[in-house]
Amino acid sequence: MNEASSVCVIGSINMDLTVSTSVLPKQGETVLGESFATYPGGKGANQAVAAARLGSHVHMIGAVGTDVFGADLKNHLQAEGVDTSAIEKIEGQATGTATIILTNNDNRIIVAPGANHSVTPSYVKRHRKVIEKSDIVLLQMEIPLETISYVVSVAKAANVPVILNPAPYQPLPSSILHQVDYMTPNELEAELLKKDLIDEDVLRKWITTKGKLGSSLYVQGAEVNIPGYKVTVKDTTGAGDTFNGALATQLAQGIKLKRAVSFANAAAALSVMEKGAQGGMPHLQQVEEFLKERLDKR
Ligand code: RIB
């Protein structure tokens, strides 16, 4: 690879509290599940780790609380090679958590944002130089919307391209929709966003992720599907984050969109083969070997 590209991720850092169960409780009911584990997570942190494992120099802007989860998660990001100098510990705040139910090979997630809500525009302003000197900026929606708006304006003023992963869904102002360079909704988020009167210009920036079916993007005005890969699924949590981290890494290196999306599909496929949002996130060599193996079989 050429000199490492630099990716700036501004987003959430959560501890994932994950329970596997074959039965979902009804309102007022208690059921016995199968297993429980805690894993590092948060859409922002997951995307930062994905990009770092794939060879980018990653700088993350985010916040944790002063509790045990916060210290563990910051140390973990550092160990993954993410630059954590712009991750602050917020006094009196709990670190973000995500309660995750794994059932039927898919996940349901409830996030309690905690310290992620302290990532305000004034917080980011203290670290704006990191944004300005990056090759690409990667955002999700587990931090305040006004922060997303602020980051987009800083990045655009510095000519730094922006990928917005609109997850979890919330209605977006037209200024954000029009300024970002790429948007990466999953099918559910795409449906919800379309109800907000999205115009053609905005639609053409979309790369819609479709799980094992791959992703679709627009080439010369037409929607094109880039196929996914069939693998044995252990945990789908973090597949979208792996896709986004991989896409950012590729685009930051100047790789063309179609090829970058195909690479990101492969990285996302590998990520679901282990438990935890970051458990199966691949390193560069794993993706290259996987792609070679799959191409040889065609
Ligand atoms: O995208 C998966 C992530 O969403 C989890 O790690 C959880 O923390 C939530 O942010």
mmCIF file of C-alpha atoms and ligand atoms in Angstrom:
data_model
loop_
_atom_site.group_PDB
_atom_site.id
_atom_site.type_symbol
_atom_site.label_atom_id
_atom_site.label_comp_id
_atom_site.label_asym_id
_atom_site.label_seq_id
_atom_site.Cartn_x
_atom_site.Cartn_y
_atom_site.Cartn_z
ATOM 1 C CA MET A 1 0.000 0.000 0.000
ATOM 2 C CA ASN A 2 1.071 3.612 -0.553
ATOM 3 C CA GLU A 3 1.696 5.926 2.360
ATOM 4 C CA ALA A 4 -1.160 5.323 4.861
ATOM 5 C CA SER A 5 -4.217 7.434 4.119
ATOM 6 C CA SER A 6 -5.681 9.379 7.022
ATOM 7 C CA VAL A 7 -9.267 8.887 8.099
ATOM 8 C CA CYS A 8 -10.944 11.052 10.732
ATOM 9 C CA VAL A 9 -13.919 9.434 12.488
ATOM 10 C CA ILE A 10 -16.203 11.609 14.591
ATOM 11 C CA GLY A 11 -18.719 9.493 16.474
ATOM 12 C CA SER A 12 -19.858 7.253 19.278
ATOM 13 C CA ILE A 13 -17.985 4.937 21.607
ATOM 14 C CA ASN A 14 -20.150 2.331 23.380
ATOM 15 C CA MET A 15 -19.808 -0.790 25.442
ATOM 16 C CA ASP A 16 -22.017 -3.439 23.831
ATOM 17 C CA LEU A 17 -24.004 -5.571 26.294
ATOM 18 C CA THR A 18 -24.919 -8.508 24.108
ATOM 19 C CA VAL A 19 -27.352 -11.308 24.870
ATOM 20 C CA SER A 20 -28.067 -14.229 22.538
ATOM 21 C CA THR A 21 -31.527 -15.748 22.675
ATOM 22 C CA SER A 22 -33.736 -17.901 20.491
ATOM 23 C CA VAL A 23 -36.917 -16.484 22.088
ATOM 24 C CA LEU A 24 -37.788 -12.789 22.343
ATOM 25 C CA PRO A 25 -39.754 -11.817 25.465
ATOM 26 C CA LYS A 26 -43.226 -10.352 25.000
ATOM 27 C CA GLN A 27 -44.212 -7.222 26.975
ATOM 28 C CA GLY A 28 -44.087 -8.131 30.699
ATOM 29 C CA GLU A 29 -42.533 -11.564 30.054
ATOM 30 C CA THR A 30 -39.179 -12.993 31.220
ATOM 31 C CA VAL A 31 -37.428 -15.605 29.088
ATOM 32 C CA LEU A 32 -34.195 -17.547 29.578
ATOM 33 C CA GLY A 33 -31.614 -16.575 26.957
ATOM 34 C CA GLU A 34 -28.463 -18.455 25.958
ATOM 35 C CA SER A 35 -25.368 -16.301 26.580
ATOM 36 C CA PHE A 36 -24.167 -12.820 27.527
ATOM 37 C CA ALA A 37 -20.938 -10.943 26.746
ATOM 38 C CA THR A 38 -19.612 -7.391 26.659
ATOM 39 C CA TYR A 39 -17.791 -6.180 23.543
ATOM 40 C CA PRO A 40 -16.278 -2.845 22.483
ATOM 41 C CA GLY A 41 -18.708 -1.060 20.162
ATOM 42 C CA GLY A 42 -20.314 2.193 19.112
ATOM 43 C CA LYS A 43 -20.725 2.956 15.415
ATOM 44 C CA GLY A 44 -17.936 5.549 15.511
ATOM 45 C CA ALA A 45 -15.429 3.365 17.355
ATOM 46 C CA ASN A 46 -16.287 0.330 15.208
ATOM 47 C CA GLN A 47 -15.679 2.278 12.000
ATOM 48 C CA ALA A 48 -12.410 3.644 13.398
ATOM 49 C CA VAL A 49 -11.171 0.130 14.224
ATOM 50 C CA ALA A 50 -12.251 -1.209 10.816
ATOM 51 C CA ALA A 51 -10.282 1.526 9.006
ATOM 52 C CA ALA A 52 -7.220 1.085 11.257
ATOM 53 C CA ARG A 53 -7.120 -2.706 10.719
ATOM 54 C CA LEU A 54 -7.219 -2.077 6.971
ATOM 55 C CA GLY A 55 -4.143 0.124 7.121
ATOM 56 C CA SER A 56 -5.360 3.724 7.470
ATOM 57 C CA HIS A 57 -3.968 6.193 9.958
ATOM 58 C CA VAL A 58 -7.124 6.829 12.011
ATOM 59 C CA HIS A 59 -7.835 9.736 14.313
ATOM 60 C CA MET A 60 -11.045 9.530 16.339
ATOM 61 C CA ILE A 61 -12.936 12.438 17.901
ATOM 62 C CA GLY A 62 -15.343 11.182 20.576
ATOM 63 C CA ALA A 63 -16.060 11.010 24.294
ATOM 64 C CA VAL A 64 -16.346 8.453 27.089
ATOM 65 C CA GLY A 65 -17.415 8.710 30.725
ATOM 66 C CA THR A 66 -15.200 8.470 33.791
ATOM 67 C CA ASP A 67 -16.438 4.927 34.520
ATOM 68 C CA VAL A 68 -14.641 1.604 33.963
ATOM 69 C CA PHE A 69 -16.177 1.133 30.499
ATOM 70 C CA GLY A 70 -14.719 4.484 29.391
ATOM 71 C CA ALA A 71 -11.162 3.635 30.441
ATOM 72 C CA ASP A 72 -11.379 0.150 28.895
ATOM 73 C CA LEU A 73 -12.741 1.408 25.589
ATOM 74 C CA LYS A 74 -10.158 4.175 25.211
ATOM 75 C CA ASN A 75 -7.319 1.713 25.967
ATOM 76 C CA HIS A 76 -8.799 -0.733 23.490
ATOM 77 C CA LEU A 77 -8.893 1.875 20.695
ATOM 78 C CA GLN A 78 -5.278 2.786 21.425
ATOM 79 C CA ALA A 79 -4.284 -0.880 21.261
ATOM 80 C CA GLU A 80 -5.986 -1.069 17.842
ATOM 81 C CA GLY A 81 -3.716 1.728 16.619
ATOM 82 C CA VAL A 82 -6.366 4.476 16.623
ATOM 83 C CA ASP A 83 -5.085 7.933 17.624
ATOM 84 C CA THR A 84 -7.170 8.694 20.735
ATOM 85 C CA SER A 85 -5.730 12.115 21.590
ATOM 86 C CA ALA A 86 -9.104 13.705 20.709
ATOM 87 C CA ILE A 87 -11.108 11.335 22.939
ATOM 88 C CA GLU A 88 -11.921 13.053 26.219
ATOM 89 C CA LYS A 89 -13.297 11.592 29.468
ATOM 90 C CA ILE A 90 -16.364 13.571 30.566
ATOM 91 C CA GLU A 91 -16.669 14.023 34.334
ATOM 92 C CA GLY A 92 -19.978 12.815 35.785
ATOM 93 C CA GLN A 93 -21.100 11.113 32.551
ATOM 94 C CA ALA A 94 -21.644 7.424 31.914
ATOM 95 C CA THR A 95 -19.970 5.893 28.876
ATOM 96 C CA GLY A 96 -22.406 5.074 26.051
ATOM 97 C CA THR A 97 -23.871 1.570 26.099
ATOM 98 C CA ALA A 98 -25.737 -0.515 23.571
ATOM 99 C CA THR A 99 -28.019 -3.305 24.699
ATOM 100 C CA ILE A 100 -27.978 -5.823 21.875
ATOM 101 C CA ILE A 101 -30.285 -8.813 21.405
ATOM 102 C CA LEU A 102 -28.988 -11.416 18.986
ATOM 103 C CA THR A 103 -31.672 -13.689 17.603
ATOM 104 C CA ASN A 104 -32.276 -15.509 14.291
ATOM 105 C CA ASN A 105 -28.889 -14.438 12.861
ATOM 106 C CA ASP A 106 -29.676 -10.748 13.246
ATOM 107 C CA ASN A 107 -29.562 -8.011 15.878
ATOM 108 C CA ARG A 108 -31.809 -5.505 17.687
ATOM 109 C CA ILE A 109 -30.012 -2.610 19.385
ATOM 110 C CA ILE A 110 -30.941 0.043 21.961
ATOM 111 C CA VAL A 111 -28.298 2.734 22.555
ATOM 112 C CA ALA A 112 -28.053 4.839 25.726
ATOM 113 C CA PRO A 113 -25.782 7.650 24.443
ATOM 114 C CA GLY A 114 -24.262 8.858 27.758
ATOM 115 C CA ALA A 115 -21.020 10.741 27.070
ATOM 116 C CA ASN A 116 -21.559 10.566 23.283
ATOM 117 C CA HIS A 117 -23.998 13.449 23.741
ATOM 118 C CA SER A 118 -21.117 15.608 24.980
ATOM 119 C CA VAL A 119 -19.552 15.559 21.514
ATOM 120 C CA THR A 120 -20.953 19.015 20.795
ATOM 121 C CA PRO A 121 -19.829 21.500 18.118
ATOM 122 C CA SER A 122 -17.687 23.350 20.684
ATOM 123 C CA TYR A 123 -16.052 20.062 21.704
ATOM 124 C CA VAL A 124 -15.214 19.257 18.086
ATOM 125 C CA LYS A 125 -14.000 22.812 17.491
ATOM 126 C CA ARG A 126 -11.100 22.152 19.880
ATOM 127 C CA HIS A 127 -9.999 19.340 17.535
ATOM 128 C CA ARG A 128 -10.951 20.831 14.166
ATOM 129 C CA LYS A 129 -7.365 20.705 12.849
ATOM 130 C CA VAL A 130 -7.598 16.910 12.830
ATOM 131 C CA ILE A 131 -10.571 17.156 10.471
ATOM 132 C CA GLU A 132 -8.884 19.698 8.223
ATOM 133 C CA LYS A 133 -5.761 17.612 7.644
ATOM 134 C CA SER A 134 -7.505 14.281 6.989
ATOM 135 C CA ASP A 135 -7.954 12.630 3.601
ATOM 136 C CA ILE A 136 -11.554 11.751 4.430
ATOM 137 C CA VAL A 137 -14.089 12.247 7.246
ATOM 138 C CA LEU A 138 -16.451 9.524 8.419
ATOM 139 C CA LEU A 139 -19.620 10.319 10.407
ATOM 140 C CA GLN A 140 -22.579 8.402 11.850
ATOM 141 C CA MET A 141 -25.610 9.615 13.833
ATOM 142 C CA GLU A 142 -25.033 8.603 17.458
ATOM 143 C CA ILE A 143 -23.759 12.103 18.327
ATOM 144 C CA PRO A 144 -25.847 15.329 18.262
ATOM 145 C CA LEU A 145 -27.166 16.407 14.863
ATOM 146 C CA GLU A 146 -25.775 19.949 15.271
ATOM 147 C CA THR A 147 -22.305 18.404 15.622
ATOM 148 C CA ILE A 148 -22.748 16.512 12.361
ATOM 149 C CA SER A 149 -23.761 19.754 10.706
ATOM 150 C CA TYR A 150 -20.715 21.537 12.154
ATOM 151 C CA VAL A 151 -18.266 18.795 11.103
ATOM 152 C CA VAL A 152 -19.663 18.781 7.561
ATOM 153 C CA SER A 153 -19.146 22.552 7.270
ATOM 154 C CA VAL A 154 -15.553 22.363 8.619
ATOM 155 C CA ALA A 155 -14.687 19.496 6.279
ATOM 156 C CA LYS A 156 -16.251 21.152 3.256
ATOM 157 C CA ALA A 157 -14.402 24.438 3.929
ATOM 158 C CA ALA A 158 -11.154 22.438 3.989
ATOM 159 C CA ASN A 159 -12.071 20.410 0.855
ATOM 160 C CA VAL A 160 -12.098 17.141 2.763
ATOM 161 C CA PRO A 161 -14.658 14.601 1.451
ATOM 162 C CA VAL A 162 -17.313 13.358 3.888
ATOM 163 C CA ILE A 163 -19.040 9.982 4.198
ATOM 164 C CA LEU A 164 -22.198 10.063 6.325
ATOM 165 C CA ASN A 165 -23.529 6.748 7.572
ATOM 166 C CA PRO A 166 -27.105 7.797 8.483
ATOM 167 C CA ALA A 167 -27.475 5.343 11.371
ATOM 168 C CA PRO A 168 -29.532 5.294 13.462
ATOM 169 C CA TYR A 169 -32.062 7.057 11.228
ATOM 170 C CA GLN A 170 -33.300 10.525 12.052
ATOM 171 C CA PRO A 171 -34.600 13.169 9.640
ATOM 172 C CA LEU A 172 -31.724 15.199 8.169
ATOM 173 C CA PRO A 173 -31.698 18.857 7.158
ATOM 174 C CA SER A 174 -31.255 19.543 3.470
ATOM 175 C CA SER A 175 -27.934 21.346 4.114
ATOM 176 C CA ILE A 176 -26.342 18.110 5.395
ATOM 177 C CA LEU A 177 -27.924 15.975 2.681
ATOM 178 C CA HIS A 178 -26.557 18.220 -0.033
ATOM 179 C CA GLN A 179 -23.085 18.849 1.387
ATOM 180 C CA VAL A 180 -21.918 15.319 2.172
ATOM 181 C CA ASP A 181 -20.146 13.427 -0.626
ATOM 182 C CA TYR A 182 -21.370 9.907 0.125
ATOM 183 C CA MET A 183 -24.238 8.498 2.178
ATOM 184 C CA THR A 184 -24.352 4.860 3.239
ATOM 185 C CA PRO A 185 -27.831 3.908 4.532
ATOM 186 C CA ASN A 186 -28.869 0.299 4.971
ATOM 187 C CA GLU A 187 -32.136 -0.692 3.296
ATOM 188 C CA LEU A 188 -34.247 0.251 6.315
ATOM 189 C CA GLU A 189 -32.622 3.669 6.666
ATOM 190 C CA ALA A 190 -32.890 4.251 2.910
ATOM 191 C CA GLU A 191 -36.656 3.631 3.040
ATOM 192 C CA LEU A 192 -37.087 6.065 5.942
ATOM 193 C CA LEU A 193 -34.886 8.735 4.315
ATOM 194 C CA LYS A 194 -36.801 8.490 1.034
ATOM 195 C CA LYS A 195 -39.972 9.538 2.883
ATOM 196 C CA ASP A 196 -38.191 12.832 3.696
ATOM 197 C CA LEU A 197 -38.472 13.984 0.069
ATOM 198 C CA ILE A 198 -34.936 13.203 -1.020
ATOM 199 C CA ASP A 199 -34.151 14.724 -4.445
ATOM 200 C CA GLU A 200 -32.224 13.094 -7.301
ATOM 201 C CA ASP A 201 -28.944 14.905 -6.501
ATOM 202 C CA VAL A 202 -28.955 13.447 -3.008
ATOM 203 C CA LEU A 203 -29.959 9.951 -4.169
ATOM 204 C CA ARG A 204 -26.956 9.749 -6.474
ATOM 205 C CA LYS A 205 -24.586 9.966 -3.511
ATOM 206 C CA TRP A 206 -26.115 6.906 -1.888
ATOM 207 C CA ILE A 207 -24.437 3.584 -1.466
ATOM 208 C CA THR A 208 -27.136 1.368 0.028
ATOM 209 C CA THR A 209 -25.926 -1.650 1.998
ATOM 210 C CA LYS A 210 -28.071 -4.776 1.602
ATOM 211 C CA GLY A 211 -26.468 -7.395 3.850
ATOM 212 C CA LYS A 212 -25.564 -10.604 2.023
ATOM 213 C CA LEU A 213 -26.944 -9.173 -1.236
ATOM 214 C CA GLY A 214 -24.126 -6.614 -1.321
ATOM 215 C CA SER A 215 -24.641 -2.899 -1.964
ATOM 216 C CA SER A 216 -26.008 -0.658 -4.656
ATOM 217 C CA LEU A 217 -24.679 2.626 -5.986
ATOM 218 C CA TYR A 218 -25.328 4.986 -8.865
ATOM 219 C CA VAL A 219 -23.172 4.830 -11.981
ATOM 220 C CA GLN A 220 -24.008 7.416 -14.661
ATOM 221 C CA GLY A 221 -27.479 7.874 -13.251
ATOM 222 C CA ALA A 222 -28.392 4.181 -13.039
ATOM 223 C CA GLU A 223 -28.513 2.078 -9.859
ATOM 224 C CA VAL A 224 -26.011 -0.769 -10.024
ATOM 225 C CA ASN A 225 -25.709 -3.689 -7.606
ATOM 226 C CA ILE A 226 -22.285 -4.772 -6.380
ATOM 227 C CA PRO A 227 -22.767 -8.364 -5.192
ATOM 228 C CA GLY A 228 -22.054 -9.498 -1.646
ATOM 229 C CA TYR A 229 -20.547 -12.764 -0.418
ATOM 230 C CA LYS A 230 -22.161 -15.814 1.152
ATOM 231 C CA VAL A 231 -20.454 -16.683 4.437
ATOM 232 C CA THR A 232 -21.332 -18.454 7.701
ATOM 233 C CA VAL A 233 -22.887 -15.856 10.002
ATOM 234 C CA LYS A 234 -22.099 -15.728 13.730
ATOM 235 C CA ASP A 235 -23.023 -12.098 14.492
ATOM 236 C CA THR A 236 -24.122 -9.344 12.095
ATOM 237 C CA THR A 237 -23.431 -6.537 14.604
ATOM 238 C CA GLY A 238 -20.887 -4.118 13.111
ATOM 239 C CA ALA A 239 -21.154 -5.356 9.510
ATOM 240 C CA GLY A 240 -22.313 -1.914 8.343
ATOM 241 C CA ASP A 241 -19.534 -0.292 10.366
ATOM 242 C CA THR A 242 -16.929 -2.546 8.760
ATOM 243 C CA PHE A 243 -18.321 -1.587 5.361
ATOM 244 C CA ASN A 244 -18.016 2.125 6.188
ATOM 245 C CA GLY A 245 -14.498 1.878 7.651
ATOM 246 C CA ALA A 246 -13.354 -0.118 4.628
ATOM 247 C CA LEU A 247 -15.009 2.261 2.172
ATOM 248 C CA ALA A 248 -13.349 5.274 3.834
ATOM 249 C CA THR A 249 -9.945 3.581 3.706
ATOM 250 C CA GLN A 250 -10.297 2.808 0.026
ATOM 251 C CA LEU A 251 -11.645 6.211 -1.020
ATOM 252 C CA ALA A 252 -8.951 7.988 1.019
ATOM 253 C CA GLN A 253 -6.395 6.102 -1.097
ATOM 254 C CA GLY A 254 -8.016 7.372 -4.284
ATOM 255 C CA ILE A 255 -9.529 4.012 -5.289
ATOM 256 C CA LYS A 256 -12.506 4.327 -7.655
ATOM 257 C CA LEU A 257 -15.967 4.013 -6.072
ATOM 258 C CA LYS A 258 -17.094 0.719 -7.642
ATOM 259 C CA ARG A 259 -13.898 -1.081 -6.662
ATOM 260 C CA ALA A 260 -13.951 0.488 -3.195
ATOM 261 C CA VAL A 261 -17.531 -0.737 -2.643
ATOM 262 C CA SER A 262 -16.635 -4.248 -3.761
ATOM 263 C CA PHE A 263 -13.705 -4.314 -1.310
ATOM 264 C CA ALA A 264 -15.973 -2.974 1.466
ATOM 265 C CA ASN A 265 -18.549 -5.725 0.730
ATOM 266 C CA ALA A 266 -15.825 -8.331 1.223
ATOM 267 C CA ALA A 267 -14.628 -6.750 4.487
ATOM 268 C CA ALA A 268 -18.226 -6.651 5.780
ATOM 269 C CA ALA A 269 -18.772 -10.320 4.841
ATOM 270 C CA LEU A 270 -15.687 -11.348 6.832
ATOM 271 C CA SER A 271 -16.817 -9.281 9.824
ATOM 272 C CA VAL A 272 -19.974 -11.336 10.459
ATOM 273 C CA MET A 273 -18.036 -14.578 10.870
ATOM 274 C CA GLU A 274 -17.069 -13.835 14.508
ATOM 275 C CA LYS A 275 -18.951 -12.573 17.568
ATOM 276 C CA GLY A 276 -18.936 -8.921 18.620
ATOM 277 C CA ALA A 277 -19.039 -5.815 16.457
ATOM 278 C CA GLN A 278 -15.257 -5.784 16.073
ATOM 279 C CA GLY A 279 -14.548 -9.515 16.597
ATOM 280 C CA GLY A 280 -14.508 -10.420 12.909
ATOM 281 C CA MET A 281 -13.303 -7.128 11.447
ATOM 282 C CA PRO A 282 -10.573 -8.147 9.018
ATOM 283 C CA HIS A 283 -7.024 -6.893 8.478
ATOM 284 C CA LEU A 284 -5.992 -5.898 4.952
ATOM 285 C CA GLN A 285 -4.311 -9.207 4.138
ATOM 286 C CA GLN A 286 -7.437 -11.191 5.126
ATOM 287 C CA VAL A 287 -9.600 -9.190 2.719
ATOM 288 C CA GLU A 288 -7.076 -9.575 -0.080
ATOM 289 C CA GLU A 289 -6.836 -13.340 0.459
ATOM 290 C CA PHE A 290 -10.647 -13.675 0.698
ATOM 291 C CA LEU A 291 -11.133 -11.770 -2.577
ATOM 292 C CA LYS A 292 -8.486 -13.829 -4.347
ATOM 293 C CA GLU A 293 -10.023 -17.093 -3.122
ATOM 294 C CA ARG A 294 -13.538 -16.046 -4.212
ATOM 295 C CA LEU A 295 -12.314 -14.845 -7.624
ATOM 296 C CA ASP A 296 -10.438 -18.124 -8.184
ATOM 297 C CA LYS A 297 -13.723 -20.017 -7.613
ATOM 298 C CA ARG A 298 -15.647 -18.008 -10.248
HETATM 299 O O1 RIB B 1 -23.461 -0.756 14.411
HETATM 300 C C1 RIB B 1 -23.318 -1.546 15.551
HETATM 301 C C2 RIB B 1 -23.159 -0.663 16.752
HETATM 302 O O2 RIB B 1 -24.346 0.073 16.961
HETATM 303 C C3 RIB B 1 -22.928 -1.399 18.042
HETATM 304 O O3 RIB B 1 -21.573 -1.656 18.302
HETATM 305 C C4 RIB B 1 -23.617 -0.527 19.080
HETATM 306 O O4 RIB B 1 -22.745 0.033 20.014
HETATM 307 C C5 RIB B 1 -24.375 0.529 18.297
HETATM 308 O O5 RIB B 1 -23.727 1.730 18.301
#
